[in-house]
Amino acid sequence: MKLVHTIEALRAALRAYDAPTLVPTMGNLHEGHLNLIRAARPLGDVTVASIFVNRLQFAPHEDFDTYPRTLQADCDKLAAEGCDVVFAPSEKEMYPEPQGFKVQPPPEIADILEGHFRPGFFTGVCTVVMKLFQCVLSEAKGPRHAVFGQKDYQQQMVIRRMVQQFALPINVVSVPTQRAEDGLALSSRNGYLSEAERTEAVQLSLALRALGRDALAAADGLSRHLPGLEARALQALAARGWQPDYLTVRRRTDLQPPQAGDALVVLGAARLGKTRLIDNFEI
Ligand code: PAF
């Protein structure tokens, strides 16, 4: 496995291949990320993992400075999974000057849910992902793939739209969420949880599953019943000591409130102590 830190070295390393597959990450890799690598490997002829903690997608009060940076351990894990190239640029390499040009996704998909509670988040994500696509995929001669986890459901939806609207010749692949034995969605931020919080953390996914069941049971009267069901789910989690941002049922295609007959996804974000967790289930 090759570890490269510059765009020039990356492009040189990829010259021998036709069909790169990119797995963008911010490092501190867990089984969920490794599963993305496993999904990526059969797709092309070279698998590239990027590791870059992207300042642009963090608000000033968020955990950019404390986000765990574990490059050596990450590389060991990636090598064991058969990843071919790791692109781990410095901030100076990715943003040699302040990034004035940005990719701004439309508010109807980017200012709701995560984007409502993390203003500017999806502009930061789209900007770095577009740049990573340029670095890793733009010179390919054959098919190009990029692999994202479904745990960040809205993120993969926004990126799909970006790829579609910019007519990028990239196949976006979504991989189902990996979960711990108790059902907690794997996330680098789970590492912030105390022992007691870790035991409690599964309650977010349980609350979402319960809300999903209630929504399916409401079936025809869904739009009438949904506000009440969502409010109840929110209160139940708050009563356990969480600070929920949202627990909601949306239609899968654009994450707008659903109409009868829409394919549905239930999504949530909530803070447990200092740790903000997100999760979702298609129902
Ligand atoms: O999902 C993530 O880890 C990040 O948002 C991504 C896609 C690597 C962009 O920084």
PDB file of C-alpha atoms and ligand atoms in Angstrom:
ATOM      1  CA  MET A   1       0.000   0.000   0.000  1.00  0.00           C
ATOM      2  CA  LYS A   2       1.276   3.447  -0.924  1.00  0.00           C
ATOM      3  CA  LEU A   3       0.855   6.416   1.417  1.00  0.00           C
ATOM      4  CA  VAL A   4       0.978   9.765  -0.359  1.00  0.00           C
ATOM      5  CA  HIS A   5       0.601  13.258   1.024  1.00  0.00           C
ATOM      6  CA  THR A   6       0.553  15.422  -2.103  1.00  0.00           C
ATOM      7  CA  ILE A   7      -1.746  15.671  -5.114  1.00  0.00           C
ATOM      8  CA  GLU A   8       1.242  15.276  -7.414  1.00  0.00           C
ATOM      9  CA  ALA A   9       2.383  12.037  -5.723  1.00  0.00           C
ATOM     10  CA  LEU A  10      -1.201  10.789  -5.741  1.00  0.00           C
ATOM     11  CA  ARG A  11      -1.592  11.351  -9.469  1.00  0.00           C
ATOM     12  CA  ALA A  12       1.773   9.687 -10.118  1.00  0.00           C
ATOM     13  CA  ALA A  13       0.696   6.669  -8.055  1.00  0.00           C
ATOM     14  CA  LEU A  14      -2.570   6.393 -10.008  1.00  0.00           C
ATOM     15  CA  ARG A  15      -1.044   6.718 -13.470  1.00  0.00           C
ATOM     16  CA  ALA A  16      -0.635   2.954 -13.824  1.00  0.00           C
ATOM     17  CA  TYR A  17      -4.369   2.343 -13.309  1.00  0.00           C
ATOM     18  CA  ASP A  18      -7.560   2.945 -15.297  1.00  0.00           C
ATOM     19  CA  ALA A  19     -10.467   2.675 -12.884  1.00  0.00           C
ATOM     20  CA  PRO A  20      -9.958   4.215  -9.438  1.00  0.00           C
ATOM     21  CA  THR A  21     -12.439   3.860  -6.584  1.00  0.00           C
ATOM     22  CA  LEU A  22     -12.347   6.525  -3.885  1.00  0.00           C
ATOM     23  CA  VAL A  23     -13.383   6.045  -0.272  1.00  0.00           C
ATOM     24  CA  PRO A  24     -13.286   9.510   1.326  1.00  0.00           C
ATOM     25  CA  THR A  25     -12.819   9.489   5.117  1.00  0.00           C
ATOM     26  CA  MET A  26     -11.704  11.739   7.928  1.00  0.00           C
ATOM     27  CA  GLY A  27      -9.659   8.899   9.449  1.00  0.00           C
ATOM     28  CA  ASN A  28      -9.934   7.315  12.893  1.00  0.00           C
ATOM     29  CA  LEU A  29     -11.159   4.303  11.005  1.00  0.00           C
ATOM     30  CA  HIS A  30     -13.513   1.689  12.437  1.00  0.00           C
ATOM     31  CA  GLU A  31     -15.260  -1.400  11.037  1.00  0.00           C
ATOM     32  CA  GLY A  32     -17.773   0.837   9.228  1.00  0.00           C
ATOM     33  CA  HIS A  33     -14.990   2.453   7.190  1.00  0.00           C
ATOM     34  CA  LEU A  34     -13.294  -0.893   6.555  1.00  0.00           C
ATOM     35  CA  ASN A  35     -16.570  -2.183   5.216  1.00  0.00           C
ATOM     36  CA  LEU A  36     -16.536   0.707   2.710  1.00  0.00           C
ATOM     37  CA  ILE A  37     -13.079  -0.452   1.597  1.00  0.00           C
ATOM     38  CA  ARG A  38     -14.397  -4.024   1.219  1.00  0.00           C
ATOM     39  CA  ALA A  39     -17.258  -2.715  -0.930  1.00  0.00           C
ATOM     40  CA  ALA A  40     -14.842  -0.558  -2.956  1.00  0.00           C
ATOM     41  CA  ARG A  41     -12.243  -3.170  -3.815  1.00  0.00           C
ATOM     42  CA  PRO A  42     -14.164  -5.168  -6.452  1.00  0.00           C
ATOM     43  CA  LEU A  43     -15.394  -2.018  -8.246  1.00  0.00           C
ATOM     44  CA  GLY A  44     -12.279  -0.764 -10.029  1.00  0.00           C
ATOM     45  CA  ASP A  45      -8.605  -1.605 -10.461  1.00  0.00           C
ATOM     46  CA  VAL A  46      -7.251   0.577  -7.637  1.00  0.00           C
ATOM     47  CA  THR A  47      -8.773   1.469  -4.279  1.00  0.00           C
ATOM     48  CA  VAL A  48      -7.886   4.846  -2.797  1.00  0.00           C
ATOM     49  CA  ALA A  49      -8.795   5.903   0.741  1.00  0.00           C
ATOM     50  CA  SER A  50      -8.476   9.583   1.540  1.00  0.00           C
ATOM     51  CA  ILE A  51      -7.872  10.693   5.112  1.00  0.00           C
ATOM     52  CA  PHE A  52      -8.443  14.377   5.674  1.00  0.00           C
ATOM     53  CA  VAL A  53     -10.149  16.175   8.530  1.00  0.00           C
ATOM     54  CA  ASN A  54     -11.856  18.911   6.583  1.00  0.00           C
ATOM     55  CA  ARG A  55     -11.966  22.187   8.500  1.00  0.00           C
ATOM     56  CA  LEU A  56     -14.571  23.606   6.082  1.00  0.00           C
ATOM     57  CA  GLN A  57     -17.304  21.286   7.348  1.00  0.00           C
ATOM     58  CA  PHE A  58     -16.843  22.122  11.042  1.00  0.00           C
ATOM     59  CA  ALA A  59     -18.464  25.122  12.731  1.00  0.00           C
ATOM     60  CA  PRO A  60     -16.131  27.103  15.035  1.00  0.00           C
ATOM     61  CA  HIS A  61     -17.697  25.556  18.187  1.00  0.00           C
ATOM     62  CA  GLU A  62     -17.443  21.979  16.848  1.00  0.00           C
ATOM     63  CA  ASP A  63     -14.774  19.312  17.366  1.00  0.00           C
ATOM     64  CA  PHE A  64     -12.324  20.071  14.511  1.00  0.00           C
ATOM     65  CA  ASP A  65      -9.348  20.488  16.891  1.00  0.00           C
ATOM     66  CA  THR A  66     -10.118  17.416  18.982  1.00  0.00           C
ATOM     67  CA  TYR A  67     -11.250  15.142  16.127  1.00  0.00           C
ATOM     68  CA  PRO A  68      -9.061  12.019  16.559  1.00  0.00           C
ATOM     69  CA  ARG A  69      -6.129  11.858  14.138  1.00  0.00           C
ATOM     70  CA  THR A  70      -4.726   8.317  14.048  1.00  0.00           C
ATOM     71  CA  LEU A  71      -2.890   8.047  10.734  1.00  0.00           C
ATOM     72  CA  GLN A  72      -0.546   5.147  11.565  1.00  0.00           C
ATOM     73  CA  ALA A  73      -3.304   2.953  13.010  1.00  0.00           C
ATOM     74  CA  ASP A  74      -5.540   3.870  10.051  1.00  0.00           C
ATOM     75  CA  CYS A  75      -2.858   2.876   7.548  1.00  0.00           C
ATOM     76  CA  ASP A  76      -2.315  -0.468   9.317  1.00  0.00           C
ATOM     77  CA  LYS A  77      -6.037  -1.209   9.060  1.00  0.00           C
ATOM     78  CA  LEU A  78      -6.248  -0.104   5.425  1.00  0.00           C
ATOM     79  CA  ALA A  79      -3.221  -2.201   4.448  1.00  0.00           C
ATOM     80  CA  ALA A  80      -4.788  -5.253   6.110  1.00  0.00           C
ATOM     81  CA  GLU A  81      -7.962  -4.691   4.015  1.00  0.00           C
ATOM     82  CA  GLY A  82      -6.009  -4.531   0.754  1.00  0.00           C
ATOM     83  CA  CYS A  83      -6.414  -0.786   0.129  1.00  0.00           C
ATOM     84  CA  ASP A  84      -3.900   0.236  -2.558  1.00  0.00           C
ATOM     85  CA  VAL A  85      -3.318   3.952  -1.970  1.00  0.00           C
ATOM     86  CA  VAL A  86      -3.891   6.245   1.006  1.00  0.00           C
ATOM     87  CA  PHE A  87      -4.108   9.958   0.229  1.00  0.00           C
ATOM     88  CA  ALA A  88      -3.490  11.870   3.459  1.00  0.00           C
ATOM     89  CA  PRO A  89      -2.903  15.501   2.472  1.00  0.00           C
ATOM     90  CA  SER A  90      -1.976  18.250   4.902  1.00  0.00           C
ATOM     91  CA  GLU A  91      -4.284  21.226   5.224  1.00  0.00           C
ATOM     92  CA  LYS A  92      -1.741  23.287   3.276  1.00  0.00           C
ATOM     93  CA  GLU A  93      -1.882  20.764   0.436  1.00  0.00           C
ATOM     94  CA  MET A  94      -5.673  20.758   0.207  1.00  0.00           C
ATOM     95  CA  TYR A  95      -6.156  24.449   0.942  1.00  0.00           C
ATOM     96  CA  PRO A  96      -2.892  26.233   0.010  1.00  0.00           C
ATOM     97  CA  GLU A  97      -4.864  29.461   0.122  1.00  0.00           C
ATOM     98  CA  PRO A  98      -8.251  30.146   1.684  1.00  0.00           C
ATOM     99  CA  GLN A  99     -10.796  28.150  -0.335  1.00  0.00           C
ATOM    100  CA  GLY A 100     -12.760  31.015  -1.894  1.00  0.00           C
ATOM    101  CA  PHE A 101     -14.504  28.894  -4.523  1.00  0.00           C
ATOM    102  CA  LYS A 102     -17.012  26.619  -2.818  1.00  0.00           C
ATOM    103  CA  VAL A 103     -19.665  24.176  -3.917  1.00  0.00           C
ATOM    104  CA  GLN A 104     -22.935  25.378  -2.437  1.00  0.00           C
ATOM    105  CA  PRO A 105     -25.707  22.789  -2.519  1.00  0.00           C
ATOM    106  CA  PRO A 106     -29.309  24.023  -2.810  1.00  0.00           C
ATOM    107  CA  PRO A 107     -31.019  24.952   0.487  1.00  0.00           C
ATOM    108  CA  GLU A 108     -33.931  22.558   0.012  1.00  0.00           C
ATOM    109  CA  ILE A 109     -31.590  19.594   0.470  1.00  0.00           C
ATOM    110  CA  ALA A 110     -28.703  21.182   2.371  1.00  0.00           C
ATOM    111  CA  ASP A 111     -30.362  23.517   4.888  1.00  0.00           C
ATOM    112  CA  ILE A 112     -32.702  20.902   6.372  1.00  0.00           C
ATOM    113  CA  LEU A 113     -31.995  18.316   9.090  1.00  0.00           C
ATOM    114  CA  GLU A 114     -28.174  18.157   9.492  1.00  0.00           C
ATOM    115  CA  GLY A 115     -27.775  21.378   7.517  1.00  0.00           C
ATOM    116  CA  HIS A 116     -30.288  23.174   9.754  1.00  0.00           C
ATOM    117  CA  PHE A 117     -28.400  22.244  12.902  1.00  0.00           C
ATOM    118  CA  ARG A 118     -24.948  22.505  11.284  1.00  0.00           C
ATOM    119  CA  PRO A 119     -25.176  25.562   8.991  1.00  0.00           C
ATOM    120  CA  GLY A 120     -22.631  25.406   6.177  1.00  0.00           C
ATOM    121  CA  PHE A 121     -21.864  21.741   6.819  1.00  0.00           C
ATOM    122  CA  PHE A 122     -22.881  20.528   3.360  1.00  0.00           C
ATOM    123  CA  THR A 123     -21.062  23.367   1.607  1.00  0.00           C
ATOM    124  CA  GLY A 124     -17.934  22.201   3.420  1.00  0.00           C
ATOM    125  CA  VAL A 125     -18.597  18.566   2.549  1.00  0.00           C
ATOM    126  CA  CYS A 126     -19.420  19.226  -1.125  1.00  0.00           C
ATOM    127  CA  THR A 127     -16.389  21.477  -1.540  1.00  0.00           C
ATOM    128  CA  VAL A 128     -13.920  18.941  -0.187  1.00  0.00           C
ATOM    129  CA  VAL A 129     -15.581  15.986  -1.919  1.00  0.00           C
ATOM    130  CA  MET A 130     -15.507  17.822  -5.252  1.00  0.00           C
ATOM    131  CA  LYS A 131     -11.827  18.556  -4.665  1.00  0.00           C
ATOM    132  CA  LEU A 132     -11.105  14.933  -3.691  1.00  0.00           C
ATOM    133  CA  PHE A 133     -12.952  13.787  -6.825  1.00  0.00           C
ATOM    134  CA  GLN A 134     -10.684  16.109  -8.837  1.00  0.00           C
ATOM    135  CA  CYS A 135      -7.545  14.805  -7.148  1.00  0.00           C
ATOM    136  CA  VAL A 136      -8.338  11.089  -7.300  1.00  0.00           C
ATOM    137  CA  LEU A 137     -10.777  10.502 -10.140  1.00  0.00           C
ATOM    138  CA  SER A 138     -10.441  13.261 -12.729  1.00  0.00           C
ATOM    139  CA  GLU A 139      -7.572  11.738 -14.726  1.00  0.00           C
ATOM    140  CA  ALA A 140      -8.991   8.202 -14.852  1.00  0.00           C
ATOM    141  CA  LYS A 141      -9.403   6.554 -18.237  1.00  0.00           C
ATOM    142  CA  GLY A 142     -12.026   4.013 -17.141  1.00  0.00           C
ATOM    143  CA  PRO A 143     -15.016   3.854 -14.780  1.00  0.00           C
ATOM    144  CA  ARG A 144     -14.778   5.846 -11.550  1.00  0.00           C
ATOM    145  CA  HIS A 145     -16.533   4.998  -8.328  1.00  0.00           C
ATOM    146  CA  ALA A 146     -16.860   6.758  -4.976  1.00  0.00           C
ATOM    147  CA  VAL A 147     -18.105   4.931  -1.891  1.00  0.00           C
ATOM    148  CA  PHE A 148     -20.011   6.524   1.015  1.00  0.00           C
ATOM    149  CA  GLY A 149     -21.683   5.141   4.132  1.00  0.00           C
ATOM    150  CA  GLN A 150     -25.442   5.241   4.570  1.00  0.00           C
ATOM    151  CA  LYS A 151     -24.997   6.340   8.161  1.00  0.00           C
ATOM    152  CA  ASP A 152     -24.559   9.834   6.739  1.00  0.00           C
ATOM    153  CA  TYR A 153     -27.800   9.456   4.809  1.00  0.00           C
ATOM    154  CA  GLN A 154     -28.299  13.103   3.915  1.00  0.00           C
ATOM    155  CA  GLN A 155     -24.634  13.478   2.962  1.00  0.00           C
ATOM    156  CA  GLN A 156     -24.770  10.670   0.413  1.00  0.00           C
ATOM    157  CA  MET A 157     -28.030  12.086  -0.977  1.00  0.00           C
ATOM    158  CA  VAL A 158     -26.514  15.574  -1.348  1.00  0.00           C
ATOM    159  CA  ILE A 159     -23.384  14.152  -3.000  1.00  0.00           C
ATOM    160  CA  ARG A 160     -25.481  12.107  -5.431  1.00  0.00           C
ATOM    161  CA  ARG A 161     -27.272  15.327  -6.440  1.00  0.00           C
ATOM    162  CA  MET A 162     -23.988  17.161  -6.843  1.00  0.00           C
ATOM    163  CA  VAL A 163     -22.636  14.405  -9.088  1.00  0.00           C
ATOM    164  CA  GLN A 164     -25.852  14.430 -11.113  1.00  0.00           C
ATOM    165  CA  GLN A 165     -26.102  18.233 -11.516  1.00  0.00           C
ATOM    166  CA  PHE A 166     -22.434  18.639 -12.453  1.00  0.00           C
ATOM    167  CA  ALA A 167     -22.657  15.602 -14.767  1.00  0.00           C
ATOM    168  CA  LEU A 168     -19.621  14.071 -13.094  1.00  0.00           C
ATOM    169  CA  PRO A 169     -18.756  10.675 -14.605  1.00  0.00           C
ATOM    170  CA  ILE A 170     -18.681   9.039 -11.178  1.00  0.00           C
ATOM    171  CA  ASN A 171     -20.756   6.186  -9.852  1.00  0.00           C
ATOM    172  CA  VAL A 172     -21.726   6.923  -6.233  1.00  0.00           C
ATOM    173  CA  VAL A 173     -22.086   3.749  -4.186  1.00  0.00           C
ATOM    174  CA  SER A 174     -23.821   3.711  -0.791  1.00  0.00           C
ATOM    175  CA  VAL A 175     -22.975   1.043   1.756  1.00  0.00           C
ATOM    176  CA  PRO A 176     -25.300   0.050   4.624  1.00  0.00           C
ATOM    177  CA  THR A 177     -24.467   1.213   8.146  1.00  0.00           C
ATOM    178  CA  GLN A 178     -22.322  -1.083  10.272  1.00  0.00           C
ATOM    179  CA  ARG A 179     -23.605  -1.531  13.816  1.00  0.00           C
ATOM    180  CA  ALA A 180     -22.196  -2.709  17.135  1.00  0.00           C
ATOM    181  CA  GLU A 181     -23.756  -5.825  18.669  1.00  0.00           C
ATOM    182  CA  ASP A 182     -26.325  -3.766  20.579  1.00  0.00           C
ATOM    183  CA  GLY A 183     -27.359  -1.897  17.413  1.00  0.00           C
ATOM    184  CA  LEU A 184     -25.416   1.368  17.856  1.00  0.00           C
ATOM    185  CA  ALA A 185     -24.300   2.731  14.482  1.00  0.00           C
ATOM    186  CA  LEU A 186     -20.494   2.724  14.282  1.00  0.00           C
ATOM    187  CA  SER A 187     -19.025   6.225  14.290  1.00  0.00           C
ATOM    188  CA  SER A 188     -15.684   7.795  15.105  1.00  0.00           C
ATOM    189  CA  ARG A 189     -17.536  10.033  17.562  1.00  0.00           C
ATOM    190  CA  ASN A 190     -18.604   6.959  19.618  1.00  0.00           C
ATOM    191  CA  GLY A 191     -15.071   7.165  21.000  1.00  0.00           C
ATOM    192  CA  TYR A 192     -16.070  10.352  22.853  1.00  0.00           C
ATOM    193  CA  LEU A 193     -18.688   8.466  24.924  1.00  0.00           C
ATOM    194  CA  SER A 194     -18.112   7.560  28.577  1.00  0.00           C
ATOM    195  CA  GLU A 195     -18.878   3.967  29.596  1.00  0.00           C
ATOM    196  CA  ALA A 196     -22.325   4.928  30.896  1.00  0.00           C
ATOM    197  CA  GLU A 197     -23.045   6.990  27.760  1.00  0.00           C
ATOM    198  CA  ARG A 198     -21.942   4.106  25.540  1.00  0.00           C
ATOM    199  CA  THR A 199     -24.535   1.869  27.233  1.00  0.00           C
ATOM    200  CA  GLU A 200     -27.205   4.523  26.736  1.00  0.00           C
ATOM    201  CA  ALA A 201     -26.199   5.395  23.159  1.00  0.00           C
ATOM    202  CA  VAL A 202     -28.202   2.608  21.501  1.00  0.00           C
ATOM    203  CA  GLN A 203     -31.391   4.375  22.618  1.00  0.00           C
ATOM    204  CA  LEU A 204     -31.158   6.713  19.622  1.00  0.00           C
ATOM    205  CA  SER A 205     -31.464   3.828  17.171  1.00  0.00           C
ATOM    206  CA  LEU A 206     -34.200   2.237  19.326  1.00  0.00           C
ATOM    207  CA  ALA A 207     -36.141   5.521  19.311  1.00  0.00           C
ATOM    208  CA  LEU A 208     -35.820   5.742  15.528  1.00  0.00           C
ATOM    209  CA  ARG A 209     -36.975   2.156  15.066  1.00  0.00           C
ATOM    210  CA  ALA A 210     -39.987   2.833  17.317  1.00  0.00           C
ATOM    211  CA  LEU A 211     -40.827   6.002  15.382  1.00  0.00           C
ATOM    212  CA  GLY A 212     -40.500   4.057  12.137  1.00  0.00           C
ATOM    213  CA  ARG A 213     -42.909   1.394  13.402  1.00  0.00           C
ATOM    214  CA  ASP A 214     -45.417   4.047  14.525  1.00  0.00           C
ATOM    215  CA  ALA A 215     -45.169   5.811  11.155  1.00  0.00           C
ATOM    216  CA  LEU A 216     -45.812   2.602   9.235  1.00  0.00           C
ATOM    217  CA  ALA A 217     -48.771   1.839  11.494  1.00  0.00           C
ATOM    218  CA  ALA A 218     -50.212   5.314  10.767  1.00  0.00           C
ATOM    219  CA  ALA A 219     -49.957   4.493   7.025  1.00  0.00           C
ATOM    220  CA  ASP A 220     -52.772   6.406   5.245  1.00  0.00           C
ATOM    221  CA  GLY A 221     -53.040   9.187   7.805  1.00  0.00           C
ATOM    222  CA  LEU A 222     -49.256   9.583   7.902  1.00  0.00           C
ATOM    223  CA  SER A 223     -48.927  13.315   7.223  1.00  0.00           C
ATOM    224  CA  ARG A 224     -51.679  14.033   9.778  1.00  0.00           C
ATOM    225  CA  HIS A 225     -50.166  11.843  12.502  1.00  0.00           C
ATOM    226  CA  LEU A 226     -46.477  12.427  11.846  1.00  0.00           C
ATOM    227  CA  PRO A 227     -45.962  15.718  13.767  1.00  0.00           C
ATOM    228  CA  GLY A 228     -47.427  14.108  16.915  1.00  0.00           C
ATOM    229  CA  LEU A 229     -45.402  10.910  16.515  1.00  0.00           C
ATOM    230  CA  GLU A 230     -42.170  12.840  15.968  1.00  0.00           C
ATOM    231  CA  ALA A 231     -42.832  15.114  18.971  1.00  0.00           C
ATOM    232  CA  ARG A 232     -43.481  12.058  21.165  1.00  0.00           C
ATOM    233  CA  ALA A 233     -40.259  10.367  20.021  1.00  0.00           C
ATOM    234  CA  LEU A 234     -38.301  13.557  20.700  1.00  0.00           C
ATOM    235  CA  GLN A 235     -39.779  13.920  24.195  1.00  0.00           C
ATOM    236  CA  ALA A 236     -39.102  10.272  25.065  1.00  0.00           C
ATOM    237  CA  LEU A 237     -35.423  10.651  24.207  1.00  0.00           C
ATOM    238  CA  ALA A 238     -35.196  14.009  26.020  1.00  0.00           C
ATOM    239  CA  ALA A 239     -36.720  12.361  29.106  1.00  0.00           C
ATOM    240  CA  ARG A 240     -33.718   9.976  29.147  1.00  0.00           C
ATOM    241  CA  GLY A 241     -31.325  12.949  29.334  1.00  0.00           C
ATOM    242  CA  TRP A 242     -30.588  13.400  25.616  1.00  0.00           C
ATOM    243  CA  GLN A 243     -30.737  16.706  23.776  1.00  0.00           C
ATOM    244  CA  PRO A 244     -32.353  15.698  20.494  1.00  0.00           C
ATOM    245  CA  ASP A 245     -32.030  17.921  17.405  1.00  0.00           C
ATOM    246  CA  TYR A 246     -34.523  15.996  15.284  1.00  0.00           C
ATOM    247  CA  LEU A 247     -36.220  12.623  14.959  1.00  0.00           C
ATOM    248  CA  THR A 248     -38.204  12.574  11.785  1.00  0.00           C
ATOM    249  CA  VAL A 249     -39.692  10.487   9.001  1.00  0.00           C
ATOM    250  CA  ARG A 250     -38.941  11.710   5.485  1.00  0.00           C
ATOM    251  CA  ARG A 251     -39.237  10.471   1.963  1.00  0.00           C
ATOM    252  CA  ARG A 252     -36.022   8.866   0.807  1.00  0.00           C
ATOM    253  CA  THR A 253     -35.564  10.695  -2.470  1.00  0.00           C
ATOM    254  CA  ASP A 254     -35.191  14.276  -1.201  1.00  0.00           C
ATOM    255  CA  LEU A 255     -35.758  14.082   2.574  1.00  0.00           C
ATOM    256  CA  GLN A 256     -38.884  16.221   2.371  1.00  0.00           C
ATOM    257  CA  PRO A 257     -41.944  15.408   4.519  1.00  0.00           C
ATOM    258  CA  PRO A 258     -43.561  12.333   3.003  1.00  0.00           C
ATOM    259  CA  GLN A 259     -46.805  11.868   1.111  1.00  0.00           C
ATOM    260  CA  ALA A 260     -48.776   8.621   1.121  1.00  0.00           C
ATOM    261  CA  GLY A 261     -47.005   5.974  -0.937  1.00  0.00           C
ATOM    262  CA  ASP A 262     -43.482   7.469  -0.631  1.00  0.00           C
ATOM    263  CA  ALA A 263     -40.552   5.221   0.280  1.00  0.00           C
ATOM    264  CA  LEU A 264     -39.550   6.340   3.766  1.00  0.00           C
ATOM    265  CA  VAL A 265     -36.493   6.829   5.910  1.00  0.00           C
ATOM    266  CA  VAL A 266     -36.434   7.715   9.578  1.00  0.00           C
ATOM    267  CA  LEU A 267     -33.549   9.945  10.621  1.00  0.00           C
ATOM    268  CA  GLY A 268     -32.344  11.416  13.877  1.00  0.00           C
ATOM    269  CA  ALA A 269     -29.622  13.399  15.560  1.00  0.00           C
ATOM    270  CA  ALA A 270     -29.215  13.912  19.277  1.00  0.00           C
ATOM    271  CA  ARG A 271     -26.597  14.918  21.768  1.00  0.00           C
ATOM    272  CA  LEU A 272     -25.695  12.615  24.638  1.00  0.00           C
ATOM    273  CA  GLY A 273     -23.544  14.606  27.028  1.00  0.00           C
ATOM    274  CA  LYS A 274     -21.040  16.341  24.747  1.00  0.00           C
ATOM    275  CA  THR A 275     -21.337  13.823  21.910  1.00  0.00           C
ATOM    276  CA  ARG A 276     -23.643  14.386  18.950  1.00  0.00           C
ATOM    277  CA  LEU A 277     -24.808  11.135  17.337  1.00  0.00           C
ATOM    278  CA  ILE A 278     -26.791  10.568  14.140  1.00  0.00           C
ATOM    279  CA  ASP A 279     -28.546   7.499  12.790  1.00  0.00           C
ATOM    280  CA  ASN A 280     -31.195   6.442  10.287  1.00  0.00           C
ATOM    281  CA  PHE A 281     -33.191   3.478   9.003  1.00  0.00           C
ATOM    282  CA  GLU A 282     -35.000   2.990   5.748  1.00  0.00           C
ATOM    283  CA  ILE A 283     -38.464   1.670   6.642  1.00  0.00           C
TER     284      ILE A 283
HETATM  285  O1  PAF B   1     -18.246  11.399   5.940  1.00  0.00           O
HETATM  286  C1  PAF B   1     -17.121  11.902   6.136  1.00  0.00           C
HETATM  287  O2  PAF B   1     -16.249  11.317   6.799  1.00  0.00           O
HETATM  288  C2  PAF B   1     -16.817  13.276   5.567  1.00  0.00           C
HETATM  289  O3  PAF B   1     -17.924  14.084   5.575  1.00  0.00           O
HETATM  290  C3  PAF B   1     -16.203  13.207   4.158  1.00  0.00           C
HETATM  291  C4  PAF B   1     -17.162  12.617   3.151  1.00  0.00           C
HETATM  292  C5  PAF B   1     -14.911  12.383   4.190  1.00  0.00           C
HETATM  293  C6  PAF B   1     -15.842  14.626   3.677  1.00  0.00           C
HETATM  294  O4  PAF B   1     -14.940  15.233   4.538  1.00  0.00           O
END
